[in-house]
Backbone as a printed PyTorch tensor [residue, N CA C, xyz], in Angstrom:
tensor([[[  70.1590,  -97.2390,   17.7530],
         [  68.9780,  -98.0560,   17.5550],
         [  68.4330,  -98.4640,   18.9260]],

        [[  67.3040,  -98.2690,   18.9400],
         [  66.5370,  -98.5920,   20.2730],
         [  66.8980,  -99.7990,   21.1150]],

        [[  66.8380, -101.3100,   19.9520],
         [  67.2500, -102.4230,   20.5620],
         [  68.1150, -102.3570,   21.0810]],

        [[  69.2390, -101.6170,   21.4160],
         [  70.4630, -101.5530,   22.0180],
         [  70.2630, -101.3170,   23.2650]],

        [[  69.4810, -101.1230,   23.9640],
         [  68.6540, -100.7490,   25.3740],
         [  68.1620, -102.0030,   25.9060]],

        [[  68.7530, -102.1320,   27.3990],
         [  67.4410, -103.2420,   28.1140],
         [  66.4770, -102.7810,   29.4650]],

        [[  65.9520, -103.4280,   29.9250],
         [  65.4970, -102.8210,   31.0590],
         [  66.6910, -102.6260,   32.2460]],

        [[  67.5360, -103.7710,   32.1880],
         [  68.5530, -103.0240,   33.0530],
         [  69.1620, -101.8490,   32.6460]],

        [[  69.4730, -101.2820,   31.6900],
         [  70.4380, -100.4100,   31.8040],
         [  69.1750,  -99.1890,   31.5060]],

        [[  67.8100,  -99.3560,   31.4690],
         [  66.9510,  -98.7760,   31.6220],
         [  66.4550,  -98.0130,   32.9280]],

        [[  66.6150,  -99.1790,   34.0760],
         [  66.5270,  -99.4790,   35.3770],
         [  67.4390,  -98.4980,   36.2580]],

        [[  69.2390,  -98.6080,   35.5970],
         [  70.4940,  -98.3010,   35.8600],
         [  69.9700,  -96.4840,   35.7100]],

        [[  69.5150,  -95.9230,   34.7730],
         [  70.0940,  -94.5290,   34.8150],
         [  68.4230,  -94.0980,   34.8250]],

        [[  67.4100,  -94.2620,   34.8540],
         [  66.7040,  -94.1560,   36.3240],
         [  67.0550,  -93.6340,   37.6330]],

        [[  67.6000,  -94.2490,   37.7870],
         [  67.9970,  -94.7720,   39.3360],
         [  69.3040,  -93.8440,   39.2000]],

        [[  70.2500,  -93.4480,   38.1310],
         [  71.1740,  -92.3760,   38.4780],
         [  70.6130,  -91.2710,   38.5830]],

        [[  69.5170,  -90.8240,   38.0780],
         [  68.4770,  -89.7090,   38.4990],
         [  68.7330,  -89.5560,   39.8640]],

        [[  67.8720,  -90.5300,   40.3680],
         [  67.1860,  -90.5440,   41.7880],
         [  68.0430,  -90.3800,   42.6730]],

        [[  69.1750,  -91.0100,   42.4280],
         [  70.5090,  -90.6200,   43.2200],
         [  70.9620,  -89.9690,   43.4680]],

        [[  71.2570,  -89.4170,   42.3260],
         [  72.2950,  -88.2410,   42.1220],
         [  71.1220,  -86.9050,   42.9340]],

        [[  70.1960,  -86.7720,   42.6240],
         [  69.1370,  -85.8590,   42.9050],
         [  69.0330,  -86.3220,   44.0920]],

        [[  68.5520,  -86.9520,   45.2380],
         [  68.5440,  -87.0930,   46.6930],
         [  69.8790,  -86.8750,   47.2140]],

        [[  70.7970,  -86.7540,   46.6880],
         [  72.3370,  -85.7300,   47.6210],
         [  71.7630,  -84.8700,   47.8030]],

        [[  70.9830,  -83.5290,   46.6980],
         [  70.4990,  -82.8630,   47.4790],
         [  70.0480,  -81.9680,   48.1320]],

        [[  69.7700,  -81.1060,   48.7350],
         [  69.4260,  -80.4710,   49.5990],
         [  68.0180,  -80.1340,   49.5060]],

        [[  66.7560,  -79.5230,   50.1860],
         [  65.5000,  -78.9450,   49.2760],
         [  65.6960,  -78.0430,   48.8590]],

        [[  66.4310,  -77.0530,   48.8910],
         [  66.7660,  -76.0810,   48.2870],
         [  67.2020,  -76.3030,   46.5960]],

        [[  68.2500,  -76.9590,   46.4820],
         [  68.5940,  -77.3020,   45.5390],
         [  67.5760,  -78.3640,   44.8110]],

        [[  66.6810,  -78.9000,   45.1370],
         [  65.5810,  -79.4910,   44.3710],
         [  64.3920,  -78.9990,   43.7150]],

        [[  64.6660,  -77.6680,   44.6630],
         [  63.5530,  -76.6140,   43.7350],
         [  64.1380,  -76.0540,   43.0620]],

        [[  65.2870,  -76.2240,   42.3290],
         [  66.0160,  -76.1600,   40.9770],
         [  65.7320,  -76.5130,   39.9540]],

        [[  65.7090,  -75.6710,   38.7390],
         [  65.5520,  -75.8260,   37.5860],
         [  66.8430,  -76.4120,   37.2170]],

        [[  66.3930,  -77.7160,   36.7060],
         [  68.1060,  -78.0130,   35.6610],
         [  68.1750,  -77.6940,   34.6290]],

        [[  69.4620,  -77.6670,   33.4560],
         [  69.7550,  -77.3210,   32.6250],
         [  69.1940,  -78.0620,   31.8710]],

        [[  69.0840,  -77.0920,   30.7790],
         [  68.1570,  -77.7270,   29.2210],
         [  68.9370,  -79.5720,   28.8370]],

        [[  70.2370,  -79.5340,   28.9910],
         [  70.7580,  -80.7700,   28.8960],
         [  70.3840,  -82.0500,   29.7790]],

        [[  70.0580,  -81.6630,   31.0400],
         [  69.4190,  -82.6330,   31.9120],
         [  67.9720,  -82.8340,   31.6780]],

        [[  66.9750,  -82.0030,   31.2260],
         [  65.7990,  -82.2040,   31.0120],
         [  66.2150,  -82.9620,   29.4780]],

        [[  66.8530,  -82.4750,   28.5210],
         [  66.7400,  -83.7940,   27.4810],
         [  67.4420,  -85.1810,   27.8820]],

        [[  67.9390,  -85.1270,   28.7860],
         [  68.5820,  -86.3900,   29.3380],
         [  67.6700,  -87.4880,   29.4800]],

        [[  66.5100,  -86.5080,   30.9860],
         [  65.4390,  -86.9170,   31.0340],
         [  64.2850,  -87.8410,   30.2260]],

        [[  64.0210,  -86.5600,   29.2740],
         [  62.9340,  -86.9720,   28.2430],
         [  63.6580,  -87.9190,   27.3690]],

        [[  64.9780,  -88.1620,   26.8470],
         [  65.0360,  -89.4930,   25.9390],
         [  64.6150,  -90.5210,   27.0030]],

        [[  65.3670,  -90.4940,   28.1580],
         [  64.9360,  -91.9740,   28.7760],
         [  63.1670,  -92.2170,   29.0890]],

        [[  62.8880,  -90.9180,   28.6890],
         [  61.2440,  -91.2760,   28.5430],
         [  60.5160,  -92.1680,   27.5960]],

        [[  61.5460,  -91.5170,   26.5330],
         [  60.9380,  -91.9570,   25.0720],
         [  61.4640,  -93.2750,   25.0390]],

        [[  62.8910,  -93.6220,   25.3110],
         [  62.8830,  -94.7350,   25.0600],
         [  62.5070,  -95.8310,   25.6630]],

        [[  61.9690,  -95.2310,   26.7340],
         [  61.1400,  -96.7460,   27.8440],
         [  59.7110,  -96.4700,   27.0130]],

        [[  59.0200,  -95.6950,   26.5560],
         [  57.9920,  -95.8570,   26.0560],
         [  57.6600,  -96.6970,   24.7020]],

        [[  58.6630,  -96.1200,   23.9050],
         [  59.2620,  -97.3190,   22.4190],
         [  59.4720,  -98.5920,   23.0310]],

        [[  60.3260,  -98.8400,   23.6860],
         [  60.5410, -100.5910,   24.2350],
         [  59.3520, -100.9130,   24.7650]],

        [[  58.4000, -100.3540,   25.7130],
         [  57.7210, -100.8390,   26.2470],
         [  56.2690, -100.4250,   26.4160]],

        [[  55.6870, -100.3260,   25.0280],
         [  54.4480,  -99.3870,   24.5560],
         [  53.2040,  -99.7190,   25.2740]],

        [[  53.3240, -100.5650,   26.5660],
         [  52.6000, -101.0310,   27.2370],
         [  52.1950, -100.2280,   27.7760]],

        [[  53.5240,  -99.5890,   28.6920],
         [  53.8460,  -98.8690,   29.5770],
         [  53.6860,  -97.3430,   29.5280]],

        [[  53.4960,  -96.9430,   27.9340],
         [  53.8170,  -95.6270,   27.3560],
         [  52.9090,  -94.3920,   28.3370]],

        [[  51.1900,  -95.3160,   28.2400],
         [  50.1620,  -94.3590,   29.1990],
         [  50.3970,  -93.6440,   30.7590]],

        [[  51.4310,  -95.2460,   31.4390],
         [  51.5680,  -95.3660,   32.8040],
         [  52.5240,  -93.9080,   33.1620]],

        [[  53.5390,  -93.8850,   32.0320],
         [  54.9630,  -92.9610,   32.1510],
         [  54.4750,  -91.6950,   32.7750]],

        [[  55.2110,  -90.8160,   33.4290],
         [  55.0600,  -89.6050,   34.0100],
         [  55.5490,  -88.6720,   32.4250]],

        [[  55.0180,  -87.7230,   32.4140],
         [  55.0700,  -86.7720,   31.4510],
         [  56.4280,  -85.9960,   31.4070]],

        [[  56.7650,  -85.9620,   29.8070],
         [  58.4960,  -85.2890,   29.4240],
         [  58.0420,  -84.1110,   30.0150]],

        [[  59.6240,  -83.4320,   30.4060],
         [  59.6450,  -82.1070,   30.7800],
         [  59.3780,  -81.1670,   29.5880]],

        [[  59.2610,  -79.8150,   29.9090],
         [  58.9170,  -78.5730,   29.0750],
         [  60.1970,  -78.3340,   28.7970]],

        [[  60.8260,  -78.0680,   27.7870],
         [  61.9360,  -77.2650,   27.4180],
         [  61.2040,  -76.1210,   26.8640]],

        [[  61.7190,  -74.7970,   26.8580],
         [  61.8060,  -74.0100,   26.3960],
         [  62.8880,  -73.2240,   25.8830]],

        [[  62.5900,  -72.4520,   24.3740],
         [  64.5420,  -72.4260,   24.0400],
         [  63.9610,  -70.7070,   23.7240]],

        [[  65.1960,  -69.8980,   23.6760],
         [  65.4300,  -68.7610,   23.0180],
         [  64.2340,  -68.1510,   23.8050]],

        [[  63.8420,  -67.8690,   24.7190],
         [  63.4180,  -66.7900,   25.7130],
         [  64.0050,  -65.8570,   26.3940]],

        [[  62.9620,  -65.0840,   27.0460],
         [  63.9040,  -64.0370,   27.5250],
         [  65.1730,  -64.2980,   28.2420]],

        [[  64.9010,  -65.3080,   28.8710],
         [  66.0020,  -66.0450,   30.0610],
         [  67.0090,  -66.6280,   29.7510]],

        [[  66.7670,  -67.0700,   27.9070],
         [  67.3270,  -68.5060,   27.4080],
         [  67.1640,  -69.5650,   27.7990]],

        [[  67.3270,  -70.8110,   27.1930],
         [  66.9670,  -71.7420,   27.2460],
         [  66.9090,  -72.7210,   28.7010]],

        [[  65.5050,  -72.9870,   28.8160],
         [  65.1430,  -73.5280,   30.2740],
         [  64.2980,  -74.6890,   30.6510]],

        [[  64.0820,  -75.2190,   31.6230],
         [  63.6020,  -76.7140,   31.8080],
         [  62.3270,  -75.8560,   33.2110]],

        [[  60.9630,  -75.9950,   32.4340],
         [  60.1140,  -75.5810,   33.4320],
         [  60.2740,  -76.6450,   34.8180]],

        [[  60.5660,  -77.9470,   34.5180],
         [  60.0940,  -78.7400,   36.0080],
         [  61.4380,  -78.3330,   36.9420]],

        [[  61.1850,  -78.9000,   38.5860],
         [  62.6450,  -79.0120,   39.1800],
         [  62.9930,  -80.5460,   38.8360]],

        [[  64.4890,  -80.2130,   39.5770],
         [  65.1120,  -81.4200,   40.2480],
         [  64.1960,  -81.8720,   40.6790]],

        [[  63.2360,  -81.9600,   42.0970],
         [  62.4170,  -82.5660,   42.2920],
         [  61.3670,  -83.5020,   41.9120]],

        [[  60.1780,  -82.6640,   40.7040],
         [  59.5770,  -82.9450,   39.7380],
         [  60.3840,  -84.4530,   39.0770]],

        [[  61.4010,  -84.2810,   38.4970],
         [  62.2710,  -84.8560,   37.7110],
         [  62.5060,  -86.2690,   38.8500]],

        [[  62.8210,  -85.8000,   39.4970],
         [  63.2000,  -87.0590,   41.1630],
         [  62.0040,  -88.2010,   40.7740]],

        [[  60.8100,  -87.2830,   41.3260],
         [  59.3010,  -88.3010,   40.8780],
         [  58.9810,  -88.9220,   39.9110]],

        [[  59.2560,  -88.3430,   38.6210],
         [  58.7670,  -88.8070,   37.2770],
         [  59.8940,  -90.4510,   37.0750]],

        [[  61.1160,  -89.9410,   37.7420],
         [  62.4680,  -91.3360,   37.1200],
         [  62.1060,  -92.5250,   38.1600]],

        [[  61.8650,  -91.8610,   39.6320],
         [  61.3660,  -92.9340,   40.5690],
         [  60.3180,  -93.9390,   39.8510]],

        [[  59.2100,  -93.0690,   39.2390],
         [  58.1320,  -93.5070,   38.6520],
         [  58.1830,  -94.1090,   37.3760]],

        [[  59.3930,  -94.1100,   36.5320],
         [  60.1670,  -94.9200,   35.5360],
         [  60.0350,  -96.3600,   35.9570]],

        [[  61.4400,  -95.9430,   37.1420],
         [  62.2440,  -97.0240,   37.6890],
         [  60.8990,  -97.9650,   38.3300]],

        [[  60.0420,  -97.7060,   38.9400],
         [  59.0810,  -98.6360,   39.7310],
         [  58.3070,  -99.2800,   38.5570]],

        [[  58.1630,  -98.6500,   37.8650],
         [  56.9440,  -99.4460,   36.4910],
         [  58.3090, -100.8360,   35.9440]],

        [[  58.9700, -100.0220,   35.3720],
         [  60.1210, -101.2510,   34.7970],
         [  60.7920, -102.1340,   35.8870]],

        [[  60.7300, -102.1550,   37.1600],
         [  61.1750, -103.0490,   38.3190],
         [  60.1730, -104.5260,   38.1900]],

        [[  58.3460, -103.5380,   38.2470],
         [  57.2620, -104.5570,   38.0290],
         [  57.1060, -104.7270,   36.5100]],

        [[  57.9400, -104.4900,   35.4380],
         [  57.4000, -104.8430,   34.1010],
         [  58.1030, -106.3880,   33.6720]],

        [[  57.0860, -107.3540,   33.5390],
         [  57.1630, -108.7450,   33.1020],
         [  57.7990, -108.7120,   31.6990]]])
């Protein structure tokens, strides 16, 4: 259930994004992550947007999954991409009253 979420622990894995992703390298940021990290991603999208429908317009846009392609299943954005969008989480919910 959604209520089970606050902005801290909203705040918290945000910010394990950003972390974990600035170790590093640029190389490794123009990486595609795995289909599991892009849904990682996009729930913490959805659910800062449900808690905070204020905010829903401000949010940076869920990643593309794509499943059962030639390649199998893949996450169009990078690491990078992904870096920006959680930064851009984390800064809206830092300033959200």
């Amino acid at each position: 259930m959604l209520t089970n979420f606050d902005k801290k622990e909203l705040l918290a894995k945000a910010r394990g994004f950003t972390l974990s992703i600035d170790k590093m390298d640029a190389k490794q940021r123009m990486e595609k992550p795995n289909v599991n990290y892009g849904n990682d991603y996009n729930n913490l999208r959805t659910i800062t947007a449900r808690l905070y429908p204020d905010l829903a317009k401000l949010l940076p846009p869920a990643v593309s999954i794509y499943r059962g392609s030639e390649f199998g299943d893949y996450v169009e954005e990078s690491y990078g991409e992904i870096n920006t969008y959680c930064e851009q989480i984390y800064q809206l919910l830092s300033e959200h009253e």
